[in-house]
Structures are given as structure tokens and as C-alpha cells.
Coordinates of C-alpha atoms in Angstrom, one line a residue:
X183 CA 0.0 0.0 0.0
X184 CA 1.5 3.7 -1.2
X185 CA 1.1 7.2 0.2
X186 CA -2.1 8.2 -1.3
X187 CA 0.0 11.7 -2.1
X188 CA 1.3 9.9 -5.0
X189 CA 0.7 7.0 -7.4
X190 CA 2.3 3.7 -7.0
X191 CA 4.1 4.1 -10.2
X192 CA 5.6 7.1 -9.1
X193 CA 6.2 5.5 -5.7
X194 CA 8.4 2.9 -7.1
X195 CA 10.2 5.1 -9.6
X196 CA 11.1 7.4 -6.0
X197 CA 12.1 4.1 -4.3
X198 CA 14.2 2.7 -7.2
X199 CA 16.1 5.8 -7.5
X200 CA 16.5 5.5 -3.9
X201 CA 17.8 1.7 -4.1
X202 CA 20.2 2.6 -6.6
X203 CA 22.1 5.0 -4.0
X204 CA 22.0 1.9 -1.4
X205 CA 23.6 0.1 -4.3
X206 CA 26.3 2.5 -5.2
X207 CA 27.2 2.6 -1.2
X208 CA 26.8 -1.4 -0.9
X209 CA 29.4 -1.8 -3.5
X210 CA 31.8 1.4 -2.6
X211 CA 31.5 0.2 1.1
X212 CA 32.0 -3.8 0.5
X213 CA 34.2 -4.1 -2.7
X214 CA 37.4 -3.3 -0.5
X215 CA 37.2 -6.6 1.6
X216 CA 37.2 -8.7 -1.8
X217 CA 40.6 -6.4 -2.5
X218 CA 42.2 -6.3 0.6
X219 CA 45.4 -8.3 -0.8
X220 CA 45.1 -5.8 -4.1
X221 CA 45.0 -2.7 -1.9
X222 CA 47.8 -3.8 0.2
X223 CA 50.1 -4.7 -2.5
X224 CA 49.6 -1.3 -4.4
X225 CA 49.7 1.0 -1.2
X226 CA 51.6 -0.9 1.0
X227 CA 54.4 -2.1 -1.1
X228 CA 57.4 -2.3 1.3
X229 CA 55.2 -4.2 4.3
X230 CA 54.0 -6.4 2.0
X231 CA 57.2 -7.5 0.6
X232 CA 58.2 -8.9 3.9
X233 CA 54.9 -9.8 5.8
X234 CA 51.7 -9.8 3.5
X235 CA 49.8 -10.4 6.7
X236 CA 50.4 -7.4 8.2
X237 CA 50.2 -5.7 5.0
X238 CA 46.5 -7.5 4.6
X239 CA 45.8 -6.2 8.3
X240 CA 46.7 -2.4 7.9
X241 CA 44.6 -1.9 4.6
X242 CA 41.6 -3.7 6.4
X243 CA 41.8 -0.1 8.3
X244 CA 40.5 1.4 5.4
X245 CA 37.1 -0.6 6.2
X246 CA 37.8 0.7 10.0
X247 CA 37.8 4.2 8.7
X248 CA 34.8 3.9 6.6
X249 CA 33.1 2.9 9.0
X250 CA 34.7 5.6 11.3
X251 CA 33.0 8.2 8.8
X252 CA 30.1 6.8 8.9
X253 CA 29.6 7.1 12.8
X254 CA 30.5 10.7 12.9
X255 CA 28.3 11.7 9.9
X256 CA 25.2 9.8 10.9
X257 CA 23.9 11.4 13.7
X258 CA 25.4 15.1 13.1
X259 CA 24.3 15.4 9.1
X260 CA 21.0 13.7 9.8
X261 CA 20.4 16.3 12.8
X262 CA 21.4 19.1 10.9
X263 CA 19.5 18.5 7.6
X264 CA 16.5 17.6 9.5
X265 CA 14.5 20.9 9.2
X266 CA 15.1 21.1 5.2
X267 CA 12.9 18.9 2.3
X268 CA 14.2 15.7 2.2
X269 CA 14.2 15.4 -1.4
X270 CA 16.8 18.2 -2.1
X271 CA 19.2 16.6 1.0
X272 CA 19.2 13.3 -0.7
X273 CA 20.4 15.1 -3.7
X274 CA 23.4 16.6 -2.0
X275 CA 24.0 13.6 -0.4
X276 CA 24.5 11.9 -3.4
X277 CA 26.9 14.3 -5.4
X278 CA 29.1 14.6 -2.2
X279 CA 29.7 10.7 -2.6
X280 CA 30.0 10.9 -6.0
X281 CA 32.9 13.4 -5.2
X282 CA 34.5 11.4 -2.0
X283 CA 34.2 8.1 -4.4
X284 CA 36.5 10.2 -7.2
X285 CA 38.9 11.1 -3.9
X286 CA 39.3 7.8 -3.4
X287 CA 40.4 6.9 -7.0
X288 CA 42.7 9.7 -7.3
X289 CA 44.3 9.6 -4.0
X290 CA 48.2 8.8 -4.7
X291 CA 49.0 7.0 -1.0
X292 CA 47.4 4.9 1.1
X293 CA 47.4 8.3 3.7
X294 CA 45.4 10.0 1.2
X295 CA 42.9 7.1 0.5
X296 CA 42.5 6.7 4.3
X297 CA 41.0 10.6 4.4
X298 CA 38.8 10.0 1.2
X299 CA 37.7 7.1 2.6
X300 CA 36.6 8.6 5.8
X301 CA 35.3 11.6 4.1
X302 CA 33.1 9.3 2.1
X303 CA 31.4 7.8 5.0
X304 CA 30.4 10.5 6.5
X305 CA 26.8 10.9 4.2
X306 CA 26.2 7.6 4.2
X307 CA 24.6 7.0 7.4
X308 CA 22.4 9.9 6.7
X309 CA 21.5 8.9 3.3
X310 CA 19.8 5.4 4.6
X311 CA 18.3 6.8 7.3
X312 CA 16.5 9.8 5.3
X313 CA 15.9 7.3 2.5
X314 CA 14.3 5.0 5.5
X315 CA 11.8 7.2 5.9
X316 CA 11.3 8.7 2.6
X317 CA 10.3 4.5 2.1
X318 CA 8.3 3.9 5.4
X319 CA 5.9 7.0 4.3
X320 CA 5.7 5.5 0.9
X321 CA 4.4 1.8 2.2
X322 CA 2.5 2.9 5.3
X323 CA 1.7 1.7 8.8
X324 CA 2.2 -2.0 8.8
X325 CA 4.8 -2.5 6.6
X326 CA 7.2 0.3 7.2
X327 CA 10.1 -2.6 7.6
X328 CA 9.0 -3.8 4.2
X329 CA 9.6 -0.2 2.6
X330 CA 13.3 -0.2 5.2
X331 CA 13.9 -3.6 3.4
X332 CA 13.1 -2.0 0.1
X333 CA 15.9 0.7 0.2
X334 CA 18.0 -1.9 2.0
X335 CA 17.3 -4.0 -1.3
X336 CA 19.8 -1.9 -3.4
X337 CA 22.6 -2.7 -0.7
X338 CA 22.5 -6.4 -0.5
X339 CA 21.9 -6.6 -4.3
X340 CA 24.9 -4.4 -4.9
X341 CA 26.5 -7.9 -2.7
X342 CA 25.0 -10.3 -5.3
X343 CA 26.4 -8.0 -8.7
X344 CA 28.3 -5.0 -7.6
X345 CA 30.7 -5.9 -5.0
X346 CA 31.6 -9.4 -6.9
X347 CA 32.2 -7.8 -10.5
X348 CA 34.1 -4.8 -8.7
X349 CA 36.2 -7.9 -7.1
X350 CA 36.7 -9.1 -10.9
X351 CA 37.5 -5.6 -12.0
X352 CA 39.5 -4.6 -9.5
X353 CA 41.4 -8.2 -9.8
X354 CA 42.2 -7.7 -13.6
X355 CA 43.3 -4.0 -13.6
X356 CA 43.6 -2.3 -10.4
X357 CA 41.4 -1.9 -7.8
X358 CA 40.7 2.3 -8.3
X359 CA 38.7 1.0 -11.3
X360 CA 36.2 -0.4 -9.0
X361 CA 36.0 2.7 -7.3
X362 CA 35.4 4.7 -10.7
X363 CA 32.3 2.7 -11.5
X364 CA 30.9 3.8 -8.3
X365 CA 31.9 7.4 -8.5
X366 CA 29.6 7.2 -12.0
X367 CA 26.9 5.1 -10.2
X368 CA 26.3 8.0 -8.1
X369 CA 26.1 10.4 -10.8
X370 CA 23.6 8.4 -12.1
X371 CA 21.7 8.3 -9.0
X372 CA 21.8 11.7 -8.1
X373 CA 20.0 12.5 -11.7
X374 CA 17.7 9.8 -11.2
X375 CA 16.8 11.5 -7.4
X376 CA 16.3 15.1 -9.1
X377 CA 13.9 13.7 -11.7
X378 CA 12.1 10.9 -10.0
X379 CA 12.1 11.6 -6.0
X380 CA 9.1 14.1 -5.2
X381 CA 9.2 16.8 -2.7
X382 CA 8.8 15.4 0.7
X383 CA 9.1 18.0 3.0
X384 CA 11.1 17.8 6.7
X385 CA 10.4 19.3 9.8
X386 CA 10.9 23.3 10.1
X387 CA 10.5 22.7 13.7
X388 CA 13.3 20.5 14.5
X389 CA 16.7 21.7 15.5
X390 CA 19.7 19.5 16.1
X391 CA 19.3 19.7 19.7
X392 CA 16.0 18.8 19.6
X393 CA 17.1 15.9 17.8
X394 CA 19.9 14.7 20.2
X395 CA 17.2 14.6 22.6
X396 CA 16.6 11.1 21.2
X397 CA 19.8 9.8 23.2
X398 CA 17.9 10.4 26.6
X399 CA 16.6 7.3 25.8
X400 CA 17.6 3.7 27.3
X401 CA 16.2 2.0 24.7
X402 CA 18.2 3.8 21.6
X403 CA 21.0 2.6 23.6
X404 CA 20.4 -1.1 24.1
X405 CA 19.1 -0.8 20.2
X406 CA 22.5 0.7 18.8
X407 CA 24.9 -1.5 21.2
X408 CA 23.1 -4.6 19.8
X409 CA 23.8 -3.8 16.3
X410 CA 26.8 -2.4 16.9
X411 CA 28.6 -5.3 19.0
X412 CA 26.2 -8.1 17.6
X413 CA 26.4 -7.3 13.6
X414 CA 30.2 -7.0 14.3
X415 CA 30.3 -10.9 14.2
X416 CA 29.4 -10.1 10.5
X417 CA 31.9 -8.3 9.3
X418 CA 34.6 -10.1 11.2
X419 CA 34.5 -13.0 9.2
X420 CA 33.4 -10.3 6.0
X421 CA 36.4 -8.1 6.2
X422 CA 38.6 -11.0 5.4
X423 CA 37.1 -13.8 3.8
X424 CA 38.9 -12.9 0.6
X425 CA 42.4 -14.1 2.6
X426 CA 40.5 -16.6 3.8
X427 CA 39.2 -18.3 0.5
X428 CA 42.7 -18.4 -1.1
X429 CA 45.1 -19.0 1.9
X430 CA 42.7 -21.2 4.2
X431 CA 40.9 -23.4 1.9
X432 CA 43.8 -23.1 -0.6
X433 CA 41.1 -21.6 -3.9
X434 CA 42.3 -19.8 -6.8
X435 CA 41.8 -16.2 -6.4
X436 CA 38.9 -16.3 -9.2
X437 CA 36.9 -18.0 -6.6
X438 CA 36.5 -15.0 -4.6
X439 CA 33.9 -13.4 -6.3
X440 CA 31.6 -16.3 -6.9
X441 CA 32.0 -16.4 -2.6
X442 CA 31.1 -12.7 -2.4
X443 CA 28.5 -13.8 -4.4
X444 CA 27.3 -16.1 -2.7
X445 CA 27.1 -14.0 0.2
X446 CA 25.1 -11.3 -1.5
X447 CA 22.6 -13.6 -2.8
X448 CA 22.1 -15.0 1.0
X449 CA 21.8 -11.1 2.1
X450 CA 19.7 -10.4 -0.4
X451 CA 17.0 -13.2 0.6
X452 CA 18.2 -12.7 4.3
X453 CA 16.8 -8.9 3.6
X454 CA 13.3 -9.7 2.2
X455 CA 13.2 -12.2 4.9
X456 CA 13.8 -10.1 7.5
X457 CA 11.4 -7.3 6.3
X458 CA 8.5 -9.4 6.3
X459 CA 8.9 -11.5 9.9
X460 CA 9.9 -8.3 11.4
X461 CA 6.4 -6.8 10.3
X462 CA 4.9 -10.2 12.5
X463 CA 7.0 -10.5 15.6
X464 CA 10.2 -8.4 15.9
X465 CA 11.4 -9.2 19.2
X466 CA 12.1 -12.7 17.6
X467 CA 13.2 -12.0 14.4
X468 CA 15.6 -9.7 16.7
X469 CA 17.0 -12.1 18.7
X470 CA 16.9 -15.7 16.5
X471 CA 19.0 -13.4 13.6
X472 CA 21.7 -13.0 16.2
X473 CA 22.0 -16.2 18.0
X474 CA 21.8 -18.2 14.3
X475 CA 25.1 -15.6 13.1
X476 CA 27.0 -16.8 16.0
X477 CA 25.6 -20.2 15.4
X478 CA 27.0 -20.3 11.2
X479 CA 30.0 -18.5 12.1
X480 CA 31.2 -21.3 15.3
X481 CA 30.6 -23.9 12.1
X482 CA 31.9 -21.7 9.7
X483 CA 35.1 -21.6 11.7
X484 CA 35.6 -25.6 11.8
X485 CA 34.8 -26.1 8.2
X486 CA 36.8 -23.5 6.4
X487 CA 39.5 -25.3 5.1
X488 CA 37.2 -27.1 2.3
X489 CA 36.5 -24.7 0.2
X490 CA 32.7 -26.1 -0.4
X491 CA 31.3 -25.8 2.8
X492 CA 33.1 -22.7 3.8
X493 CA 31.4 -21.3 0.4
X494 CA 27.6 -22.6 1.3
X495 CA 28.3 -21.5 4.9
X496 CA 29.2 -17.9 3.7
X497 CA 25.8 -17.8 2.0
X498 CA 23.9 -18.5 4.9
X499 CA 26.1 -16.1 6.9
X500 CA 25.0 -13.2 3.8
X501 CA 21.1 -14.6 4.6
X502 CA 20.6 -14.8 8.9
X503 CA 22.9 -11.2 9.2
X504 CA 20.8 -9.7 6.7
X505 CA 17.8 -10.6 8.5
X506 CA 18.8 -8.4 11.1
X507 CA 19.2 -5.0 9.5
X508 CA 15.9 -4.3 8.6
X509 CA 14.8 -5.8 12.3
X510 CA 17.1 -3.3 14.3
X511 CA 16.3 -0.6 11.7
X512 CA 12.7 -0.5 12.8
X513 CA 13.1 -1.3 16.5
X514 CA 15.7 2.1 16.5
X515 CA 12.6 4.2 14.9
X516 CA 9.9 2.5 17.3
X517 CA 11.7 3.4 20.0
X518 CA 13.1 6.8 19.2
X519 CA 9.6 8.8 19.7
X520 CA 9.4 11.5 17.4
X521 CA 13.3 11.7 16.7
X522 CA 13.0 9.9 14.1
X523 CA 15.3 11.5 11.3
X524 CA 18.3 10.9 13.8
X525 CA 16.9 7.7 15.0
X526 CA 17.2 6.6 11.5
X527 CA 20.5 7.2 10.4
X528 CA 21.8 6.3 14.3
X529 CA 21.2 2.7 13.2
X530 CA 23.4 2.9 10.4
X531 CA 26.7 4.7 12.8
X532 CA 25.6 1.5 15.0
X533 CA 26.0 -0.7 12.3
X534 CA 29.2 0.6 10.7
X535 CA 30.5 0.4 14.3
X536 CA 30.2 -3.4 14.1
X537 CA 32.1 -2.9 10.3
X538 CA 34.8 -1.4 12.3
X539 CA 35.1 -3.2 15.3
X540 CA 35.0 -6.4 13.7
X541 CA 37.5 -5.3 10.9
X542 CA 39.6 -4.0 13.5
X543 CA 39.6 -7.1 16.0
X544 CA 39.7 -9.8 12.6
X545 CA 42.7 -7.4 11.6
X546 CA 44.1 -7.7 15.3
X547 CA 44.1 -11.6 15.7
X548 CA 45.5 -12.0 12.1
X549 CA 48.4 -9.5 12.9
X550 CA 48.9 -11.5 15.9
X551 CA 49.5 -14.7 14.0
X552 CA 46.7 -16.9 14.6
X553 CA 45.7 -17.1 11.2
X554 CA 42.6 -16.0 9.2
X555 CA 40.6 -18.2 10.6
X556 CA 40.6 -16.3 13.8
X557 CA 38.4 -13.3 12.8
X558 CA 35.4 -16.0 12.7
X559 CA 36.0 -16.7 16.1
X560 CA 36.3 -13.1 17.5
X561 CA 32.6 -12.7 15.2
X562 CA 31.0 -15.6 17.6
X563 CA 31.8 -14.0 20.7
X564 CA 30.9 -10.4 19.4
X565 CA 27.3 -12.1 18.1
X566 CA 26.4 -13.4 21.4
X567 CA 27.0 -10.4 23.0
X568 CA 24.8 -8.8 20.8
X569 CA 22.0 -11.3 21.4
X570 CA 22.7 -10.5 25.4
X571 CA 22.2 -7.2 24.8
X572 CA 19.1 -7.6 22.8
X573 CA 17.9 -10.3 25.3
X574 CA 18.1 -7.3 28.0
X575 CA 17.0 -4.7 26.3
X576 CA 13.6 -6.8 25.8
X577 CA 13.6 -7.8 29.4
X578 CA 14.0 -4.1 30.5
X579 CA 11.4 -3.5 28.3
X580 CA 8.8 -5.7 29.8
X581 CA 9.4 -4.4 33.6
X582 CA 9.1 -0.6 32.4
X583 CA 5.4 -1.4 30.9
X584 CA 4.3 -3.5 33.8
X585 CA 5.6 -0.9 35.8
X586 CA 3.2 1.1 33.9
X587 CA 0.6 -1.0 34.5
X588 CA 0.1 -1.8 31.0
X589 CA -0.7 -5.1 29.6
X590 CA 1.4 -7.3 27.5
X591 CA -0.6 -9.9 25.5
X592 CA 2.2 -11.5 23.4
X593 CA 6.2 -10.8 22.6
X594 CA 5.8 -7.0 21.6
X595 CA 6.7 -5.8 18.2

């Protein structure tokens, strides 16, 4: 069901346009942990000479960094552009990461890529989280975590197509190319965004103090630790299962991108998935996505020297973490009151927290020597303590509304 304000058709043109940002940010985000080796190599060629490992683990901080950017610009450019049509910010948005994209092929050292890489994260956080909205208004009340999946869509496809062709790309002549055909993507999408997105209006009223009110709240706090810790199982083993292909289970390094595509077809379902159970019982959509990411990774971990099973595993990794982003997406804006423009880019700075803390901690175990294995194992314990912070957060929950004296008939959504 659409907005009555417009038609469906122009609905899903807004929405596509929309999608095809999440792509160009799924595959400018994720093509760097299918190219860590080719990064390192080309930036880093002295360390690598003598230690490719600790080569590997120094350009995984470029995912750290990222991330980094992503945490900072979140809540500040979300608060700040709050007050002004949303239509016009996602424009901006999109021709500032067009820009940092064409930093980040330009840059001549890995010093300079590091700053365009963290420059370049700083819109995306408030990108989703205005595009969240934009696509909860379009589908209405009871499926507002089907519209989140929907701009979430362009992400996980961009891990099915994007991400594993910029692997190729990147593999056959240098990985700035990859970063090139995103810079275009998002000259494509911020033409599509002037001509399809309509005017959707923000809040005059809001201020960004007003909107850092929202962090008063418990709740937003138990949501963003949750995806922060627990989703940084995730990217653990993500940051460096290209390593882990072709020097654990001993594959050519061709069969990387059919893995990353694996994993983005899992995501991708994982996605759509967790859209629609979300919209039926979140709470255990919430916690059986976490638990079942610690669950893969644990058997993930003890089968990844055959290249077969580490390759079906890292699909259903893509599908059961998936299932999670459109989950906590919605439980940050049901729980943020009426902050919801920060609310909704907060989830992503929680998310790309768990990019970074897992890149960082897979990146510390490898430099430690204990293989690449290791990162999987640092991604069960981070997963679990997500799900205890979820569990709690529930549990919290449930005494504040009996405290209230109010009634709980089932798990609450």
C-alpha cells in the first residue's frame, strides 16, 4: 500500500532511484574486503614485501575508517538537515559521494585514500536513514520494515552484482577501477533523485538539539549497542574472507567473487526475509538473527579449510545477518519517539560500528598470527553479546510497561 499523495508508479520510480544510491554505497562500502590483498600490494608495497599479513591487516583499516565516517556523519548530518525537504538533501548527499568516491580513486598513498575514505562515509549513514523514511511514508503503517527492506534492497543486491564484478574488476586492472564505476553510479543516482524523488518536505521545527534529545533514551542505547557489537560478528569474518578463501581453503583467487557472491545472494534473501517477519513479531526476528550468526560462524570456523562448505556456509552467513538490518532498523525508529530522522541514520553509525570493530579485532588476531581463521571466532563471541544485549533490552522493556501497569498480551513488536 503507497502514500495516497502519489501514485504507485511514481512511488516505485522514487524508491528505485532511492535503491540505486543503497547500491552504489553497498558496493563502494564492501568491494574493499574482496581487494584487501590488491589494496595492500599497491599502497603498501614495502610491508607487504616482507609480511603480506600485516600488510592485509593495515589496509583492512581502510574498512575501520569507513566505517569511522560513517559514525560521525550519521547522527550530526541527519540532525542538521533535519528541518530542510528531504528530497533536495538526498540530492546533496548523493553528489558529495559521488565526489569522495573520485577522492578515493585519485588519492596517490594509502594516507590520502584513508582521508577519502573517511570523508566518504560520513553521508552515508544519513542517506539510509532519510531514504528509510522517505520509504516507510511511501508503504505505510504495517509495513514500514518492508519499505526499510526496500531501500535496504539496493545494498544487499549491490553484494550479489556489484561488489563481486568490482572484485573481478578490480582483480584484472587495479582496484581504483572499481571505485570509478561507483563514482559514476552516483552520478547516475543523483539524476535519477532530481527527476524521479518528489518533494517530501522535513520538519521546520526540528533543531539538532532537539534531535539529540533522542539519546535520553535507554532504549536507543540497548538498540545501537546490539547492532553495533552483535552485527560486528558479521563483518569479522566479512572483512577478510577474501584471505581466507585463497590461503585457508587453498582456492584460486577467481573464486572469490563467486563467494562474495554467494554471500550477497544470501543477504539479499536474508533482507526480504527479515522485512517481512519483522512486520509479525520483531522481538524474535531480533534475537533468532543474532544467535543463528554466532551459530554459522562457530561452524563456519571448523569447516573452512574445504572450500565447499566454507562457500555454502558464507551464504547462509549473507542470509541470517541480513535478517537483522531491517529488524534493528525498525526497533531504533519505534523506539526513538518522534526523533526519528536521527533515529534513522543512528542505526546505520551502529551498524558501521560493528564494520569497524569487527575489521579491527579480525585485523588484530591476524596480525597476531593466529591465522585468518581467527576473525570468525572473534565474530561468535561479538554475536552473542549482541544477542545478550538484545535479550536485556527486551527484558527491561517488559518491567518498564508492567511498571506502567500496561498489559502485555504476546512478545511486543
Amino acid at each position: 500500500m503507497t502514500s495516497p499523495q502519489i501514485s504507485k508508479g511514481a512511488a516505485t520510480a522514487a524508491l528505485l532511484s532511492l535503491a540505486i544510491g543503497s547500491f552504489a554505497i553497498g558496493m563502494g562500502e564492501f568491494v574493499v574486503m574482496g581487494l584487501l590483498p590488491n589494496v595492500a600490494q599497491d599502497l603498501l608495497p614495502q610491508t607487504w614485501a616482507t609480511a603480506p599479513g600485516d600488510a592485509i591487516a593495515q589496509a583492512g583499516w581502510l574498512i575501520s575508517l569507513y566505517a569511522l565516517g560513517v559514525v560521525i556523519g550519521a547522527p550530526t548530518i541527519a540532525g542538521f538537515v533535519a528541518r530542510y525537504p528531504r528530497h533536495r538533501v538526498m540530492l546533496v548527499l548523493s553528489i558529495v559521494l559521488a565526489v569522495g568516491n573520485l577522492l578515493t580513486v585519485l588519492a596517490p598513498t594509502f594516507g590520502w585514500v584513508a582521508v577519502a575514505r573517511l570523508v566518504t562515509g560520513l553521508p552515508h549513514g544519513a542517506y539510509f536513514g532519510i531514504g528509510a523514511l522517505v520509504a516507510a511514508d511511501v508503504m505505510g503503517p504495517g509495513k514500514r520494515a518492508k519499505g526499510v527492506a526496500f531501500i535496504l534492497t539496493g545494498l544487499t543486491v549491490a553484494n550479489v552484482v556489484g561488489v563481486p564484478l568490482g572484485t573481478f574488476l578490480g582483480q584484472q586492472i587495479g582496484w581504483r577501477a572499481a571505485y570509478g564505476v561507483v563514482a559514476v553510479l552516483w552520478v547516475v543516482t543523483a539524476i535519477m533523485i532530481a527527476l524521479f524523488v518528489p518533494a517530501h518536505p522535513g520538519d521546520p521545527g526540528r533543531t539538532m538539539r532537539a534531535e539529540l534529545r533522542v539519546f535520553r533514551i535507554p532504549q536507543v542505547w540497548f538498540t545501537l549497542a546490539l547492532g553495533a557489537i552483535g552485527f560486528g560478528g558479521f563483518f569479522a569474518l566479512y572483512s577478510y574472507v577474501a584471505p581466507m578463501v585463497t590461503d585457508v581453503a587453498h582456492a584460486p583467487e577467481w573464486v572469490v567473487p563467486i563467494v562474495l557472491v554467494l554471500m550477497g545472494v544470501g543477504m539479499t534473501i536474508g533482507n526480504i526475509i527479515g522485512g517481512y517477519l519483522a512486520d509479525i513479531n520483531l522481538r524474535r526476528t531480533l534475537l533468532g538473527g543474532l544467535l543463528s550468526i554466532a551459530l554459522v560462524l562457530v561452524i563456519l570456523a571448523l569447516v573452512s579449510h574445504w572450500i565447499v562448505p566454507l562457500a555454502a556456509l558464507v551464504f547462509v552467513m549473507g542470509l541470517v545477518s541480513s535478517s537483522v538490518n531491517p529488524t534493528a532498523q525498525t526497533r531504533l525508529m519505534d523506539v526513538a519517539e518522534d526523533n526519528q530522522s536521527i533515529a534513522a541514520a543512528l542505526n546505520h553509525s551502529a551498524f558501521n560500528i560493528g564494520n569497524s570493530l569487527g575489521a579491527f579485532l579480525g585485523g588484530v588476531v591476524i596480525a597476531w598470527g593466529w591465522g585468518f581463521v581467527a576473525p570468525a571466532w572473534v565474530g561468535v563471541g561479538l554475536a552473542l553479546i549482541g544477542f545478550g544485549i538484545a535479550w536485556l533490552s527486551f527484558r527491561v522493556e517488559d518491567r518498564s510497561r508492567r511498571r506502567a501497569g500496561l498489559a502485555i498480551a504476546g512478545p511486543a513488536d
